[in-house]
PDB file of C-alpha atoms in Angstrom:
ATOM      1  CA  UNK V   1      95.038 107.192 129.046  1.00 57.00           C
ATOM      2  CA  UNK V   2      96.393 104.026 127.488  1.00 63.00           C
ATOM      3  CA  UNK V   3      99.507 103.897 125.348  1.00 74.00           C
ATOM      4  CA  UNK V   4      98.558 102.116 122.147  1.00 79.00           C
ATOM      5  CA  UNK V   5     101.163 101.183 119.543  1.00 89.00           C
ATOM      6  CA  UNK V   6      98.950  99.641 116.835  1.00 93.00           C
ATOM      7  CA  UNK V   7      95.481 100.631 115.620  1.00 91.00           C
ATOM      8  CA  UNK V   8      93.606  99.235 112.662  1.00 92.00           C
ATOM      9  CA  UNK V   9      90.135 100.495 111.721  1.00 91.00           C
ATOM     10  CA  UNK V  10      88.570  99.088 108.568  1.00 92.00           C
ATOM     11  CA  UNK V  11      85.321  99.723 106.728  1.00 91.00           C
ATOM     12  CA  UNK V  12      83.797 101.761 109.519  1.00 88.00           C
ATOM     13  CA  UNK V  13      81.375 104.652 109.479  1.00 87.00           C
ATOM     14  CA  UNK V  14      82.059 107.101 112.283  1.00 85.00           C
ATOM     15  CA  UNK V  15      79.170 109.307 113.300  1.00 82.00           C
ATOM     16  CA  UNK V  16      80.982 112.499 114.274  1.00 79.00           C
ATOM     17  CA  UNK V  17      84.253 114.067 113.156  1.00 79.00           C
ATOM     18  CA  UNK V  18      85.257 114.642 116.778  1.00 83.00           C
ATOM     19  CA  UNK V  19      85.234 110.877 117.355  1.00 86.00           C
ATOM     20  CA  UNK V  20      88.063 110.229 114.882  1.00 85.00           C
ATOM     21  CA  UNK V  21      89.860 113.304 116.169  1.00 86.00           C
ATOM     22  CA  UNK V  22      89.617 111.932 119.719  1.00 88.00           C
ATOM     23  CA  UNK V  23      91.099 108.614 118.604  1.00 88.00           C
ATOM     24  CA  UNK V  24      93.962 110.451 116.895  1.00 89.00           C
ATOM     25  CA  UNK V  25      94.553 112.728 119.880  1.00 89.00           C
ATOM     26  CA  UNK V  26      94.652 109.768 122.276  1.00 89.00           C
ATOM     27  CA  UNK V  27      97.097 107.711 120.226  1.00 90.00           C
ATOM     28  CA  UNK V  28      99.322 110.201 118.389  1.00 93.00           C
ATOM     29  CA  UNK V  29     102.207 110.229 120.877  1.00 92.00           C
ATOM     30  CA  UNK V  30     102.527 106.454 121.255  1.00 93.00           C
ATOM     31  CA  UNK V  31     101.246 104.879 118.026  1.00 95.00           C
ATOM     32  CA  UNK V  32     103.750 103.014 115.844  1.00 96.00           C
ATOM     33  CA  UNK V  33     101.402 101.506 113.254  1.00 97.00           C
ATOM     34  CA  UNK V  34      98.110 103.006 112.075  1.00 96.00           C
ATOM     35  CA  UNK V  35      95.685 101.635 109.476  1.00 96.00           C
ATOM     36  CA  UNK V  36      92.570 103.563 108.480  1.00 94.00           C
ATOM     37  CA  UNK V  37      90.915 101.622 105.677  1.00 95.00           C
ATOM     38  CA  UNK V  38      87.716 103.131 104.197  1.00 91.00           C
ATOM     39  CA  UNK V  39      86.786 105.070 107.332  1.00 87.00           C
ATOM     40  CA  UNK V  40      83.845 107.298 106.456  1.00 82.00           C
ATOM     41  CA  UNK V  41      81.784 109.859 108.335  1.00 77.00           C
ATOM     42  CA  UNK V  42      78.059 110.163 108.719  1.00 76.00           C
ATOM     43  CA  UNK V  43      78.529 113.855 109.558  1.00 68.00           C
ATOM     44  CA  UNK V  44      79.655 115.939 106.579  1.00 66.00           C
ATOM     45  CA  UNK V  45      83.184 117.182 107.208  1.00 58.00           C
ATOM     46  CA  UNK V  46      83.706 120.774 106.220  1.00 59.00           C
ATOM     47  CA  UNK V  47      87.047 122.308 105.327  1.00 55.00           C
ATOM     48  CA  UNK V  48      87.200 124.236 108.573  1.00 57.00           C
ATOM     49  CA  UNK V  49      90.515 124.571 110.302  1.00 57.00           C
ATOM     50  CA  UNK V  50      91.229 121.424 112.295  1.00 72.00           C
ATOM     51  CA  UNK V  51      93.941 120.669 114.773  1.00 87.00           C
ATOM     52  CA  UNK V  52      96.774 118.593 113.367  1.00 92.00           C
ATOM     53  CA  UNK V  53      98.953 116.325 115.472  1.00 94.00           C
ATOM     54  CA  UNK V  54     102.544 115.132 115.598  1.00 96.00           C
ATOM     55  CA  UNK V  55     103.127 111.370 115.486  1.00 96.00           C
ATOM     56  CA  UNK V  56     106.708 111.025 116.786  1.00 96.00           C
ATOM     57  CA  UNK V  57     106.768 107.194 116.967  1.00 96.00           C
ATOM     58  CA  UNK V  58     104.679 106.352 113.897  1.00 97.00           C
ATOM     59  CA  UNK V  59     106.600 103.983 111.597  1.00 98.00           C
ATOM     60  CA  UNK V  60     103.840 102.460 109.435  1.00 98.00           C
ATOM     61  CA  UNK V  61     100.836 104.323 108.071  1.00 98.00           C
ATOM     62  CA  UNK V  62      98.168 102.880 105.797  1.00 97.00           C
ATOM     63  CA  UNK V  63      95.434 105.290 104.628  1.00 96.00           C
ATOM     64  CA  UNK V  64      92.896 104.004 102.149  1.00 96.00           C
ATOM     65  CA  UNK V  65      90.005 106.169 101.007  1.00 94.00           C
ATOM     66  CA  UNK V  66      87.156 104.964  98.844  1.00 90.00           C
ATOM     67  CA  UNK V  67      87.483 106.279  95.245  1.00 86.00           C
ATOM     68  CA  UNK V  68      86.410 109.907  94.834  1.00 83.00           C
ATOM     69  CA  UNK V  69      86.118 110.380  98.604  1.00 85.00           C
ATOM     70  CA  UNK V  70      88.030 113.480  99.772  1.00 87.00           C
ATOM     71  CA  UNK V  71      90.984 112.567 102.013  1.00 91.00           C
ATOM     72  CA  UNK V  72      89.509 114.307 105.066  1.00 88.00           C
ATOM     73  CA  UNK V  73      91.610 112.505 107.696  1.00 91.00           C
ATOM     74  CA  UNK V  74      94.860 113.769 106.111  1.00 93.00           C
ATOM     75  CA  UNK V  75      94.444 117.141 107.791  1.00 92.00           C
ATOM     76  CA  UNK V  76      95.005 115.638 111.248  1.00 92.00           C
ATOM     77  CA  UNK V  77      98.657 114.826 110.474  1.00 95.00           C
ATOM     78  CA  UNK V  78     101.228 117.534 111.243  1.00 95.00           C
ATOM     79  CA  UNK V  79     104.363 115.374 111.211  1.00 95.00           C
ATOM     80  CA  UNK V  80     105.610 111.804 111.364  1.00 95.00           C
ATOM     81  CA  UNK V  81     109.383 112.032 111.514  1.00 94.00           C
ATOM     82  CA  UNK V  82     109.951 108.313 112.220  1.00 97.00           C
ATOM     83  CA  UNK V  83     107.752 107.072 109.361  1.00 97.00           C
ATOM     84  CA  UNK V  84     109.331 104.240 107.365  1.00 98.00           C
ATOM     85  CA  UNK V  85     106.373 102.895 105.342  1.00 98.00           C
ATOM     86  CA  UNK V  86     103.411 104.752 103.841  1.00 98.00           C
ATOM     87  CA  UNK V  87     100.512 103.300 101.871  1.00 97.00           C
ATOM     88  CA  UNK V  88      98.396 106.172 100.532  1.00 96.00           C
ATOM     89  CA  UNK V  89      95.462 105.043  98.403  1.00 95.00           C
ATOM     90  CA  UNK V  90      93.107 107.650  96.891  1.00 93.00           C
ATOM     91  CA  UNK V  91      94.550 110.268  99.246  1.00 93.00           C
ATOM     92  CA  UNK V  92      97.444 112.088  97.570  1.00 92.00           C
ATOM     93  CA  UNK V  93      96.965 115.749  98.408  1.00 93.00           C
ATOM     94  CA  UNK V  94      98.972 118.862  99.276  1.00 93.00           C
ATOM     95  CA  UNK V  95      99.151 117.910 102.963  1.00 94.00           C
ATOM     96  CA  UNK V  96     100.710 114.514 102.346  1.00 95.00           C
ATOM     97  CA  UNK V  97     103.012 115.785  99.630  1.00 93.00           C
ATOM     98  CA  UNK V  98     104.604 118.120 102.193  1.00 93.00           C
ATOM     99  CA  UNK V  99     104.764 115.378 104.835  1.00 95.00           C
ATOM    100  CA  UNK V 100     106.410 112.931 102.410  1.00 94.00           C
ATOM    101  CA  UNK V 101     109.045 115.511 101.462  1.00 92.00           C
ATOM    102  CA  UNK V 102     109.950 115.977 105.147  1.00 92.00           C
ATOM    103  CA  UNK V 103     109.991 112.253 106.034  1.00 92.00           C
ATOM    104  CA  UNK V 104     113.705 111.508 106.301  1.00 93.00           C
ATOM    105  CA  UNK V 105     113.192 107.821 107.264  1.00 96.00           C
ATOM    106  CA  UNK V 106     110.628 106.917 104.592  1.00 97.00           C
ATOM    107  CA  UNK V 107     111.909 103.905 102.625  1.00 97.00           C
ATOM    108  CA  UNK V 108     108.671 102.185 101.476  1.00 98.00           C
ATOM    109  CA  UNK V 109     106.015 104.166  99.605  1.00 97.00           C
ATOM    110  CA  UNK V 110     102.822 102.986  97.957  1.00 96.00           C
ATOM    111  CA  UNK V 111     100.777 105.511  96.014  1.00 93.00           C
ATOM    112  CA  UNK V 112      97.613 104.419  94.286  1.00 91.00           C
ATOM    113  CA  UNK V 113      94.350 105.776  92.949  1.00 88.00           C
ATOM    114  CA  UNK V 114      93.151 109.367  92.920  1.00 86.00           C
ATOM    115  CA  UNK V 115      95.279 112.503  93.271  1.00 86.00           C
ATOM    116  CA  UNK V 116      93.941 115.716  94.821  1.00 89.00           C
ATOM    117  CA  UNK V 117      97.010 117.775  93.931  1.00 87.00           C
ATOM    118  CA  UNK V 118      97.981 118.440  90.305  1.00 82.00           C
ATOM    119  CA  UNK V 119     101.627 119.112  91.162  1.00 83.00           C
ATOM    120  CA  UNK V 120     102.127 116.127  93.485  1.00 86.00           C
ATOM    121  CA  UNK V 121     104.938 114.449  91.516  1.00 84.00           C
ATOM    122  CA  UNK V 122     106.439 117.710  90.248  1.00 84.00           C
ATOM    123  CA  UNK V 123     107.105 118.950  93.763  1.00 82.00           C
ATOM    124  CA  UNK V 124     108.283 115.554  95.018  1.00 86.00           C
ATOM    125  CA  UNK V 125     110.808 115.152  92.210  1.00 79.00           C
ATOM    126  CA  UNK V 126     112.280 118.573  92.911  1.00 81.00           C
ATOM    127  CA  UNK V 127     112.376 118.332  96.702  1.00 81.00           C
ATOM    128  CA  UNK V 128     112.863 114.717  97.756  1.00 86.00           C
ATOM    129  CA  UNK V 129     116.349 113.212  97.595  1.00 87.00           C
ATOM    130  CA  UNK V 130     116.785 109.516  96.873  1.00 91.00           C
ATOM    131  CA  UNK V 131     115.752 107.519  99.951  1.00 94.00           C
ATOM    132  CA  UNK V 132     113.080 105.045  98.820  1.00 96.00           C
ATOM    133  CA  UNK V 133     113.962 101.366  98.698  1.00 97.00           C
ATOM    134  CA  UNK V 134     110.498 100.200  97.653  1.00 98.00           C
ATOM    135  CA  UNK V 135     107.976 102.069  95.505  1.00 96.00           C
ATOM    136  CA  UNK V 136     104.551 100.730  94.558  1.00 95.00           C
ATOM    137  CA  UNK V 137     102.541 102.754  92.060  1.00 91.00           C
ATOM    138  CA  UNK V 138      99.171 101.136  91.303  1.00 87.00           C
ATOM    139  CA  UNK V 139      95.625 101.721  90.128  1.00 77.00           C
ATOM    140  CA  UNK V 140      96.465 104.786  88.051  1.00 72.00           C
ATOM    141  CA  UNK V 141      94.220 105.022  85.003  1.00 61.00           C
ATOM    142  CA  UNK V 142      96.038 107.780  83.092  1.00 60.00           C
ATOM    143  CA  UNK V 143      99.414 107.799  81.403  1.00 56.00           C
ATOM    144  CA  UNK V 144     102.036 110.511  81.757  1.00 57.00           C
ATOM    145  CA  UNK V 145     101.149 111.731  78.258  1.00 59.00           C
ATOM    146  CA  UNK V 146      97.539 112.410  79.286  1.00 60.00           C
ATOM    147  CA  UNK V 147      97.821 113.700  82.847  1.00 67.00           C
ATOM    148  CA  UNK V 148      99.566 116.897  83.969  1.00 72.00           C
ATOM    149  CA  UNK V 149     100.550 115.478  87.361  1.00 71.00           C
ATOM    150  CA  UNK V 150     101.787 112.160  85.944  1.00 75.00           C
ATOM    151  CA  UNK V 151     103.874 114.059  83.401  1.00 77.00           C
ATOM    152  CA  UNK V 152     106.341 114.475  86.292  1.00 83.00           C
ATOM    153  CA  UNK V 153     106.214 110.825  87.395  1.00 84.00           C
ATOM    154  CA  UNK V 154     109.418 109.916  85.554  1.00 86.00           C
ATOM    155  CA  UNK V 155     111.321 112.792  87.196  1.00 87.00           C
ATOM    156  CA  UNK V 156     110.273 111.534  90.620  1.00 90.00           C
ATOM    157  CA  UNK V 157     111.030 107.918  89.678  1.00 90.00           C
ATOM    158  CA  UNK V 158     114.536 108.834  88.478  1.00 91.00           C
ATOM    159  CA  UNK V 159     115.104 110.977  91.589  1.00 92.00           C
ATOM    160  CA  UNK V 160     114.878 107.770  93.647  1.00 94.00           C
ATOM    161  CA  UNK V 161     117.243 105.756  91.428  1.00 93.00           C
ATOM    162  CA  UNK V 162     120.225 105.657  93.825  1.00 95.00           C
ATOM    163  CA  UNK V 163     118.353 103.746  96.541  1.00 96.00           C
ATOM    164  CA  UNK V 164     115.394 102.033  94.843  1.00 96.00           C
ATOM    165  CA  UNK V 165     115.520  98.226  95.092  1.00 97.00           C
ATOM    166  CA  UNK V 166     111.928  97.237  94.331  1.00 97.00           C
ATOM    167  CA  UNK V 167     109.353  98.783  91.984  1.00 95.00           C
ATOM    168  CA  UNK V 168     105.852  97.478  91.368  1.00 94.00           C
ATOM    169  CA  UNK V 169     103.200  98.993  89.134  1.00 91.00           C
ATOM    170  CA  UNK V 170     100.079  98.229  87.171  1.00 88.00           C
ATOM    171  CA  UNK V 171      99.920 101.816  85.856  1.00 83.00           C
ATOM    172  CA  UNK V 172     100.084 102.882  82.212  1.00 79.00           C
ATOM    173  CA  UNK V 173     103.738 103.891  82.206  1.00 80.00           C
ATOM    174  CA  UNK V 174     105.702 104.980  79.155  1.00 82.00           C
ATOM    175  CA  UNK V 175     108.615 102.973  77.651  1.00 87.00           C
ATOM    176  CA  UNK V 176     111.173 105.582  78.760  1.00 86.00           C
ATOM    177  CA  UNK V 177     109.913 105.219  82.342  1.00 85.00           C
ATOM    178  CA  UNK V 178     110.322 101.448  82.360  1.00 87.00           C
ATOM    179  CA  UNK V 179     113.750 101.772  80.707  1.00 92.00           C
ATOM    180  CA  UNK V 180     114.877 103.956  83.599  1.00 91.00           C
ATOM    181  CA  UNK V 181     114.126 101.090  86.000  1.00 92.00           C
ATOM    182  CA  UNK V 182     116.723  98.951  84.211  1.00 93.00           C
ATOM    183  CA  UNK V 183     119.348 101.655  84.753  1.00 94.00           C
ATOM    184  CA  UNK V 184     118.903 101.771  88.528  1.00 95.00           C
ATOM    185  CA  UNK V 185     122.002 100.251  90.183  1.00 96.00           C
ATOM    186  CA  UNK V 186     120.257  98.686  93.198  1.00 96.00           C
ATOM    187  CA  UNK V 187     117.056  97.458  91.513  1.00 95.00           C
ATOM    188  CA  UNK V 188     116.531  93.776  92.311  1.00 96.00           C
ATOM    189  CA  UNK V 189     112.776  93.338  91.850  1.00 96.00           C
ATOM    190  CA  UNK V 190     110.631  94.822  89.102  1.00 94.00           C
ATOM    191  CA  UNK V 191     106.945  93.954  88.703  1.00 93.00           C
TER     192      UNK V 191
END
C-alpha cells in the first residue's frame, strides 16, 4: 500500500516467481526508477502466460541478467510510456523490442550482451524513428559480418543519426559503421 518511486534489487535469489510478481504489482503504478541486477529464481520459471503490467511513471529501467540466463522478468512489462533511459544487459528479446519501438520518450539506450531475438535490430531500424541522444552498445562478441541480427546494426545506428549525441561501444563494429558516426550532425562524444 506504499507508493514507491525507486527500487533497486541486486544479486538476489528469489524463491518463488510470485514474489517478484508481487513486487512488480505493488510498485508498477508509482515507480519512477527500477533496477533489477542479476535477480534469479530458485523456482524454475516456465513459459506459462503471466500477467504483464503498465508502468506509467517509469523513467529509468536497468535490467541486467547473468549471461545465458533467459530474460524471464521481461514478460511482466506491458508498457512504459514515460521511459527515458533503458539499460538492457543480456535481455534483448521480442518483448523488449516491441516496448522500445513504442517508447516515445526514450533518449538513452544501453544494449549489451546476449540477444534472444534474431531480428532485434532489423525490426528496430525499420520501426523506430530517430529519438536517441545516447546509445551504448557493449559486450557484443560478434561482428555484423558474422551475426544475422548484428547485420542490421548499422541500419539501426543510422536511423538514430538525427538526434544521437553520444555513442559508446566496445563491440566489434565494421569501418563503415564507425564512419557513419562521424557523419552524424549532433554527435559530440564518441567512445
